Amino acid sequence: VNETYFFREERQFALIRDRLFPQWLALSGSVPIRIWSAACSYGEEAYSLALLAKACRVRASIIASDINTEVLQHCREGRFLGSSLRQVDGAQFHSLLLPYRQEDGRIAFDADLRACIETRKINLAELDSPLVDALLPKRQHIVFLRNVFIYFDQGLRARILRTIADKCLCEDGVLFVSMSEIAQLDTSVMPPSFEKIMDGNVFYFHKKRGE
């Protein structure tokens, strides 16, 4: 279902702004942080991450993937309707969008911001297939995989998560899923290398070192 909006589940973006990006700057300085927005839909999530990185003065290399080529083209163009904003959720970050707002309420991102985002067609249901391996984002520091597990059975969830743990996330990497999906992802599907972290009112998964 290709429906999302900018800074959806804003508590997760606040955690990245307040914790993860400052930690990255302190440890890695000007080295780009690698982020994968999986199942990106039209691209609001990927652009939210790019905007946040720019505001925090973090260099970011973002991969936005989806199975739908039409939404990927939309993502590359970087143009959105005002309906990609919500009045409540995400509102604390709407100021980051102001430089890109048009008189008619639409949003159009410039070439510099669009250049932070690379699109790839990836089918999550075939993530562990040898044919998909060449397209997999590797050594990612942050992966967003949200609001998709409802469409997968337990076996497929386990396969996807195992591939992300083994091939996509680097050590100390972080996986964000939708807060509504956390309860569905128990030890029967989560790889042993992942530990669930609660930071304030936000849950995420951390890939342990040496795993």
PDB file of C-alpha atoms in Angstrom:
ATOM      1  CA  VAL A   1       0.000   0.000   0.000  1.00  0.00           C
ATOM      2  CA  ASN A   2       1.782   3.114  -1.247  1.00  0.00           C
ATOM      3  CA  GLU A   3       0.698   5.548   1.439  1.00  0.00           C
ATOM      4  CA  THR A   4       3.060   7.380   3.737  1.00  0.00           C
ATOM      5  CA  TYR A   5       4.036  10.916   4.701  1.00  0.00           C
ATOM      6  CA  PHE A   6       6.985  13.001   5.828  1.00  0.00           C
ATOM      7  CA  PHE A   7       8.479  12.211   9.247  1.00  0.00           C
ATOM      8  CA  ARG A   8       5.988   9.447   9.962  1.00  0.00           C
ATOM      9  CA  GLU A   9       6.382   8.196  13.541  1.00  0.00           C
ATOM     10  CA  GLU A  10       8.315  11.319  14.401  1.00  0.00           C
ATOM     11  CA  ARG A  11       9.590   9.880  17.693  1.00  0.00           C
ATOM     12  CA  GLN A  12      11.992   7.731  15.697  1.00  0.00           C
ATOM     13  CA  PHE A  13      13.304  10.748  13.791  1.00  0.00           C
ATOM     14  CA  ALA A  14      13.693  12.644  17.065  1.00  0.00           C
ATOM     15  CA  LEU A  15      15.823   9.783  18.396  1.00  0.00           C
ATOM     16  CA  ILE A  16      18.025   9.910  15.308  1.00  0.00           C
ATOM     17  CA  ARG A  17      18.378  13.688  15.637  1.00  0.00           C
ATOM     18  CA  ASP A  18      19.101  13.662  19.369  1.00  0.00           C
ATOM     19  CA  ARG A  19      21.130  10.455  19.737  1.00  0.00           C
ATOM     20  CA  LEU A  20      22.293   8.672  16.632  1.00  0.00           C
ATOM     21  CA  PHE A  21      23.437  11.580  14.490  1.00  0.00           C
ATOM     22  CA  PRO A  22      25.382  13.275  17.329  1.00  0.00           C
ATOM     23  CA  GLN A  23      27.071   9.952  18.099  1.00  0.00           C
ATOM     24  CA  TRP A  24      27.951   9.565  14.428  1.00  0.00           C
ATOM     25  CA  LEU A  25      29.447  13.042  14.227  1.00  0.00           C
ATOM     26  CA  ALA A  26      31.506  12.450  17.358  1.00  0.00           C
ATOM     27  CA  LEU A  27      32.913   9.130  16.128  1.00  0.00           C
ATOM     28  CA  SER A  28      33.057   9.496  12.352  1.00  0.00           C
ATOM     29  CA  GLY A  29      33.005  13.212  11.573  1.00  0.00           C
ATOM     30  CA  SER A  30      32.593  13.879   7.859  1.00  0.00           C
ATOM     31  CA  VAL A  31      32.323  10.221   6.793  1.00  0.00           C
ATOM     32  CA  PRO A  32      28.900   9.657   5.163  1.00  0.00           C
ATOM     33  CA  ILE A  33      26.422   7.609   7.150  1.00  0.00           C
ATOM     34  CA  ARG A  34      24.760   4.896   5.042  1.00  0.00           C
ATOM     35  CA  ILE A  35      20.980   4.560   5.364  1.00  0.00           C
ATOM     36  CA  TRP A  36      18.577   2.223   3.589  1.00  0.00           C
ATOM     37  CA  SER A  37      14.898   3.118   3.298  1.00  0.00           C
ATOM     38  CA  ALA A  38      13.410  -0.241   2.337  1.00  0.00           C
ATOM     39  CA  ALA A  39       9.870  -0.328   0.931  1.00  0.00           C
ATOM     40  CA  CYS A  40      10.211   3.424   0.450  1.00  0.00           C
ATOM     41  CA  SER A  41       6.951   3.944  -1.470  1.00  0.00           C
ATOM     42  CA  TYR A  42       6.934   7.422  -3.077  1.00  0.00           C
ATOM     43  CA  GLY A  43       9.977   8.473  -1.072  1.00  0.00           C
ATOM     44  CA  GLU A  44       8.737  10.599   1.828  1.00  0.00           C
ATOM     45  CA  GLU A  45      10.722   8.498   4.295  1.00  0.00           C
ATOM     46  CA  ALA A  46      13.969   8.772   2.310  1.00  0.00           C
ATOM     47  CA  TYR A  47      13.604  12.535   1.934  1.00  0.00           C
ATOM     48  CA  SER A  48      12.755  12.902   5.621  1.00  0.00           C
ATOM     49  CA  LEU A  49      16.054  11.216   6.421  1.00  0.00           C
ATOM     50  CA  ALA A  50      17.937  13.381   3.924  1.00  0.00           C
ATOM     51  CA  LEU A  51      16.398  16.556   5.359  1.00  0.00           C
ATOM     52  CA  LEU A  52      17.217  15.518   8.910  1.00  0.00           C
ATOM     53  CA  ALA A  53      20.811  14.667   8.017  1.00  0.00           C
ATOM     54  CA  LYS A  54      21.245  18.029   6.305  1.00  0.00           C
ATOM     55  CA  ALA A  55      19.825  19.878   9.308  1.00  0.00           C
ATOM     56  CA  CYS A  56      22.193  17.998  11.624  1.00  0.00           C
ATOM     57  CA  ARG A  57      25.149  18.583   9.290  1.00  0.00           C
ATOM     58  CA  VAL A  58      25.609  14.862   8.771  1.00  0.00           C
ATOM     59  CA  ARG A  59      26.659  13.635   5.350  1.00  0.00           C
ATOM     60  CA  ALA A  60      24.278  10.852   4.332  1.00  0.00           C
ATOM     61  CA  SER A  61      24.190   8.310   1.527  1.00  0.00           C
ATOM     62  CA  ILE A  62      20.620   7.029   1.288  1.00  0.00           C
ATOM     63  CA  ILE A  63      19.277   4.105  -0.720  1.00  0.00           C
ATOM     64  CA  ALA A  64      15.517   4.056  -1.320  1.00  0.00           C
ATOM     65  CA  SER A  65      14.123   0.750  -2.564  1.00  0.00           C
ATOM     66  CA  ASP A  66      10.735  -0.560  -3.555  1.00  0.00           C
ATOM     67  CA  ILE A  67       9.270  -3.218  -5.820  1.00  0.00           C
ATOM     68  CA  ASN A  68       7.185  -0.630  -7.700  1.00  0.00           C
ATOM     69  CA  THR A  69       9.052   1.179 -10.487  1.00  0.00           C
ATOM     70  CA  GLU A  70       6.433   3.952 -10.683  1.00  0.00           C
ATOM     71  CA  VAL A  71       6.908   5.020  -7.078  1.00  0.00           C
ATOM     72  CA  LEU A  72      10.678   4.870  -7.532  1.00  0.00           C
ATOM     73  CA  GLN A  73      10.424   7.266 -10.465  1.00  0.00           C
ATOM     74  CA  HIS A  74       8.338   9.567  -8.291  1.00  0.00           C
ATOM     75  CA  CYS A  75      11.031   9.370  -5.628  1.00  0.00           C
ATOM     76  CA  ARG A  76      13.737  10.320  -8.105  1.00  0.00           C
ATOM     77  CA  GLU A  77      11.760  13.357  -9.266  1.00  0.00           C
ATOM     78  CA  GLY A  78      11.418  14.611  -5.693  1.00  0.00           C
ATOM     79  CA  ARG A  79       8.027  16.311  -6.076  1.00  0.00           C
ATOM     80  CA  PHE A  80       5.220  15.810  -3.579  1.00  0.00           C
ATOM     81  CA  LEU A  81       1.714  17.036  -2.858  1.00  0.00           C
ATOM     82  CA  GLY A  82       0.796  18.827   0.323  1.00  0.00           C
ATOM     83  CA  SER A  83      -1.072  15.664   1.341  1.00  0.00           C
ATOM     84  CA  SER A  84       2.327  14.146   2.179  1.00  0.00           C
ATOM     85  CA  LEU A  85       2.202  16.177   5.399  1.00  0.00           C
ATOM     86  CA  ARG A  86       0.182  15.411   8.510  1.00  0.00           C
ATOM     87  CA  GLN A  87      -1.051  18.046  10.949  1.00  0.00           C
ATOM     88  CA  VAL A  88       0.083  16.104  14.028  1.00  0.00           C
ATOM     89  CA  ASP A  89       2.537  13.279  13.385  1.00  0.00           C
ATOM     90  CA  GLY A  90       5.751  14.702  11.958  1.00  0.00           C
ATOM     91  CA  ALA A  91       4.751  18.306  12.633  1.00  0.00           C
ATOM     92  CA  GLN A  92       7.812  19.113  14.755  1.00  0.00           C
ATOM     93  CA  PHE A  93       9.967  18.625  11.639  1.00  0.00           C
ATOM     94  CA  HIS A  94       7.823  20.502   9.109  1.00  0.00           C
ATOM     95  CA  SER A  95      10.092  23.543   9.324  1.00  0.00           C
ATOM     96  CA  LEU A  96      12.750  21.516   7.482  1.00  0.00           C
ATOM     97  CA  LEU A  97      10.415  21.409   4.479  1.00  0.00           C
ATOM     98  CA  LEU A  98       9.785  25.162   4.296  1.00  0.00           C
ATOM     99  CA  PRO A  99      12.613  25.944   1.833  1.00  0.00           C
ATOM    100  CA  TYR A 100      11.041  23.483  -0.606  1.00  0.00           C
ATOM    101  CA  ARG A 101       7.375  24.500  -0.298  1.00  0.00           C
ATOM    102  CA  GLN A 102       5.744  25.977  -3.388  1.00  0.00           C
ATOM    103  CA  GLU A 103       3.012  28.597  -3.433  1.00  0.00           C
ATOM    104  CA  ASP A 104       0.401  25.943  -4.192  1.00  0.00           C
ATOM    105  CA  GLY A 105       1.474  23.889  -1.159  1.00  0.00           C
ATOM    106  CA  ARG A 106       3.422  21.312  -3.123  1.00  0.00           C
ATOM    107  CA  ILE A 107       6.965  20.323  -2.237  1.00  0.00           C
ATOM    108  CA  ALA A 108       9.821  20.213  -4.744  1.00  0.00           C
ATOM    109  CA  PHE A 109      13.309  19.194  -3.650  1.00  0.00           C
ATOM    110  CA  ASP A 110      16.393  20.606  -5.316  1.00  0.00           C
ATOM    111  CA  ALA A 111      19.112  18.654  -7.114  1.00  0.00           C
ATOM    112  CA  ASP A 112      21.466  18.696  -4.122  1.00  0.00           C
ATOM    113  CA  LEU A 113      18.989  16.925  -1.856  1.00  0.00           C
ATOM    114  CA  ARG A 114      17.884  14.512  -4.577  1.00  0.00           C
ATOM    115  CA  ALA A 115      21.544  13.582  -5.122  1.00  0.00           C
ATOM    116  CA  CYS A 116      21.684  12.138  -1.590  1.00  0.00           C
ATOM    117  CA  ILE A 117      19.194   9.430  -2.572  1.00  0.00           C
ATOM    118  CA  GLU A 118      19.780   6.468  -4.878  1.00  0.00           C
ATOM    119  CA  THR A 119      16.796   4.338  -5.895  1.00  0.00           C
ATOM    120  CA  ARG A 120      16.836   0.581  -6.430  1.00  0.00           C
ATOM    121  CA  LYS A 121      14.124  -1.895  -7.362  1.00  0.00           C
ATOM    122  CA  ILE A 122      14.230  -4.619  -4.701  1.00  0.00           C
ATOM    123  CA  ASN A 123      11.603  -7.239  -3.904  1.00  0.00           C
ATOM    124  CA  LEU A 124      11.709  -7.877  -0.158  1.00  0.00           C
ATOM    125  CA  ALA A 125      10.040 -11.257  -0.637  1.00  0.00           C
ATOM    126  CA  GLU A 126      13.128 -12.351  -2.585  1.00  0.00           C
ATOM    127  CA  LEU A 127      15.706 -10.642  -0.407  1.00  0.00           C
ATOM    128  CA  ASP A 128      17.673 -13.837   0.205  1.00  0.00           C
ATOM    129  CA  SER A 129      17.699 -14.827  -3.476  1.00  0.00           C
ATOM    130  CA  PRO A 130      21.118 -14.929  -5.243  1.00  0.00           C
ATOM    131  CA  LEU A 131      19.565 -12.816  -8.005  1.00  0.00           C
ATOM    132  CA  VAL A 132      18.897  -9.986  -5.548  1.00  0.00           C
ATOM    133  CA  ASP A 133      22.241 -10.171  -3.766  1.00  0.00           C
ATOM    134  CA  ALA A 134      23.974  -7.737  -6.132  1.00  0.00           C
ATOM    135  CA  LEU A 135      21.325  -5.100  -5.418  1.00  0.00           C
ATOM    136  CA  LEU A 136      21.388  -5.432  -1.651  1.00  0.00           C
ATOM    137  CA  PRO A 137      22.579  -2.350   0.218  1.00  0.00           C
ATOM    138  CA  LYS A 138      25.617  -3.560   2.170  1.00  0.00           C
ATOM    139  CA  ARG A 139      27.255  -2.278   5.363  1.00  0.00           C
ATOM    140  CA  GLN A 140      24.381   0.032   6.196  1.00  0.00           C
ATOM    141  CA  HIS A 141      24.439   1.945   9.463  1.00  0.00           C
ATOM    142  CA  ILE A 142      20.674   2.488   9.647  1.00  0.00           C
ATOM    143  CA  VAL A 143      17.876   0.515   7.993  1.00  0.00           C
ATOM    144  CA  PHE A 144      14.241   1.635   7.951  1.00  0.00           C
ATOM    145  CA  LEU A 145      11.874  -1.248   7.235  1.00  0.00           C
ATOM    146  CA  ARG A 146       8.492  -0.072   8.407  1.00  0.00           C
ATOM    147  CA  ASN A 147       4.850  -0.980   7.896  1.00  0.00           C
ATOM    148  CA  VAL A 148       5.525  -4.013   5.698  1.00  0.00           C
ATOM    149  CA  PHE A 149       5.642  -7.016   8.029  1.00  0.00           C
ATOM    150  CA  ILE A 150       1.856  -7.131   8.219  1.00  0.00           C
ATOM    151  CA  TYR A 151       1.933  -8.456   4.641  1.00  0.00           C
ATOM    152  CA  PHE A 152       4.394 -11.311   5.393  1.00  0.00           C
ATOM    153  CA  ASP A 153       4.028 -14.585   7.240  1.00  0.00           C
ATOM    154  CA  GLN A 154       6.426 -15.561  10.027  1.00  0.00           C
ATOM    155  CA  GLY A 155       8.679 -17.577   7.746  1.00  0.00           C
ATOM    156  CA  LEU A 156       9.193 -14.714   5.315  1.00  0.00           C
ATOM    157  CA  ARG A 157       9.686 -12.234   8.137  1.00  0.00           C
ATOM    158  CA  ALA A 158      12.469 -14.431   9.522  1.00  0.00           C
ATOM    159  CA  ARG A 159      14.159 -14.736   6.108  1.00  0.00           C
ATOM    160  CA  ILE A 160      14.077 -10.985   5.502  1.00  0.00           C
ATOM    161  CA  LEU A 161      15.429 -10.147   8.934  1.00  0.00           C
ATOM    162  CA  ARG A 162      18.171 -12.768   8.701  1.00  0.00           C
ATOM    163  CA  THR A 163      19.336 -11.348   5.379  1.00  0.00           C
ATOM    164  CA  ILE A 164      19.377  -7.819   6.765  1.00  0.00           C
ATOM    165  CA  ALA A 165      21.380  -8.982   9.768  1.00  0.00           C
ATOM    166  CA  ASP A 166      23.841 -11.077   7.760  1.00  0.00           C
ATOM    167  CA  LYS A 167      24.328  -8.963   4.654  1.00  0.00           C
ATOM    168  CA  CYS A 168      22.964  -5.446   5.037  1.00  0.00           C
ATOM    169  CA  LEU A 169      23.651  -4.020   8.487  1.00  0.00           C
ATOM    170  CA  CYS A 170      27.167  -3.349   9.740  1.00  0.00           C
ATOM    171  CA  GLU A 171      28.155  -4.021  13.349  1.00  0.00           C
ATOM    172  CA  ASP A 172      26.413  -1.607  15.706  1.00  0.00           C
ATOM    173  CA  GLY A 173      23.917  -0.888  12.918  1.00  0.00           C
ATOM    174  CA  VAL A 174      20.340  -0.014  13.791  1.00  0.00           C
ATOM    175  CA  LEU A 175      17.071  -1.343  12.370  1.00  0.00           C
ATOM    176  CA  PHE A 176      13.859   0.644  12.722  1.00  0.00           C
ATOM    177  CA  VAL A 177      10.486  -0.994  12.171  1.00  0.00           C
ATOM    178  CA  SER A 178       7.102   0.560  12.780  1.00  0.00           C
ATOM    179  CA  MET A 179       6.293   0.871  16.462  1.00  0.00           C
ATOM    180  CA  SER A 180       3.096  -1.065  15.786  1.00  0.00           C
ATOM    181  CA  GLU A 181       5.140  -4.003  14.451  1.00  0.00           C
ATOM    182  CA  ILE A 182       7.479  -4.449  17.403  1.00  0.00           C
ATOM    183  CA  ALA A 183       5.231  -6.974  19.177  1.00  0.00           C
ATOM    184  CA  GLN A 184       5.073  -9.164  16.044  1.00  0.00           C
ATOM    185  CA  LEU A 185       8.851  -9.538  15.877  1.00  0.00           C
ATOM    186  CA  ASP A 186       9.761 -11.850  18.724  1.00  0.00           C
ATOM    187  CA  THR A 187      12.643 -14.289  19.120  1.00  0.00           C
ATOM    188  CA  SER A 188      11.011 -16.706  16.690  1.00  0.00           C
ATOM    189  CA  VAL A 189      11.832 -14.394  13.793  1.00  0.00           C
ATOM    190  CA  MET A 190      14.558 -12.040  15.046  1.00  0.00           C
ATOM    191  CA  PRO A 191      18.165 -13.153  14.390  1.00  0.00           C
ATOM    192  CA  PRO A 192      20.246 -13.689  17.533  1.00  0.00           C
ATOM    193  CA  SER A 193      22.572 -10.882  16.471  1.00  0.00           C
ATOM    194  CA  PHE A 194      19.759  -8.365  17.036  1.00  0.00           C
ATOM    195  CA  GLU A 195      18.956  -6.979  20.452  1.00  0.00           C
ATOM    196  CA  LYS A 196      15.858  -4.930  21.104  1.00  0.00           C
ATOM    197  CA  ILE A 197      16.599  -1.534  22.608  1.00  0.00           C
ATOM    198  CA  MET A 198      14.169   0.801  24.316  1.00  0.00           C
ATOM    199  CA  ASP A 199      15.289   4.424  24.390  1.00  0.00           C
ATOM    200  CA  GLY A 200      12.682   6.578  26.061  1.00  0.00           C
ATOM    201  CA  ASN A 201       9.475   5.738  24.207  1.00  0.00           C
ATOM    202  CA  VAL A 202      11.175   4.382  21.080  1.00  0.00           C
ATOM    203  CA  PHE A 203      12.058   0.765  20.324  1.00  0.00           C
ATOM    204  CA  TYR A 204      14.610  -0.291  17.734  1.00  0.00           C
ATOM    205  CA  PHE A 205      16.937  -3.217  17.004  1.00  0.00           C
ATOM    206  CA  HIS A 206      20.704  -3.029  17.377  1.00  0.00           C
ATOM    207  CA  LYS A 207      23.128  -5.409  15.687  1.00  0.00           C
ATOM    208  CA  LYS A 208      25.625  -6.593  18.272  1.00  0.00           C
ATOM    209  CA  ARG A 209      29.348  -6.558  17.639  1.00  0.00           C
ATOM    210  CA  GLY A 210      30.926  -9.826  16.588  1.00  0.00           C
ATOM    211  CA  GLU A 211      27.598 -11.282  15.472  1.00  0.00           C
TER     212      GLU A 211
END
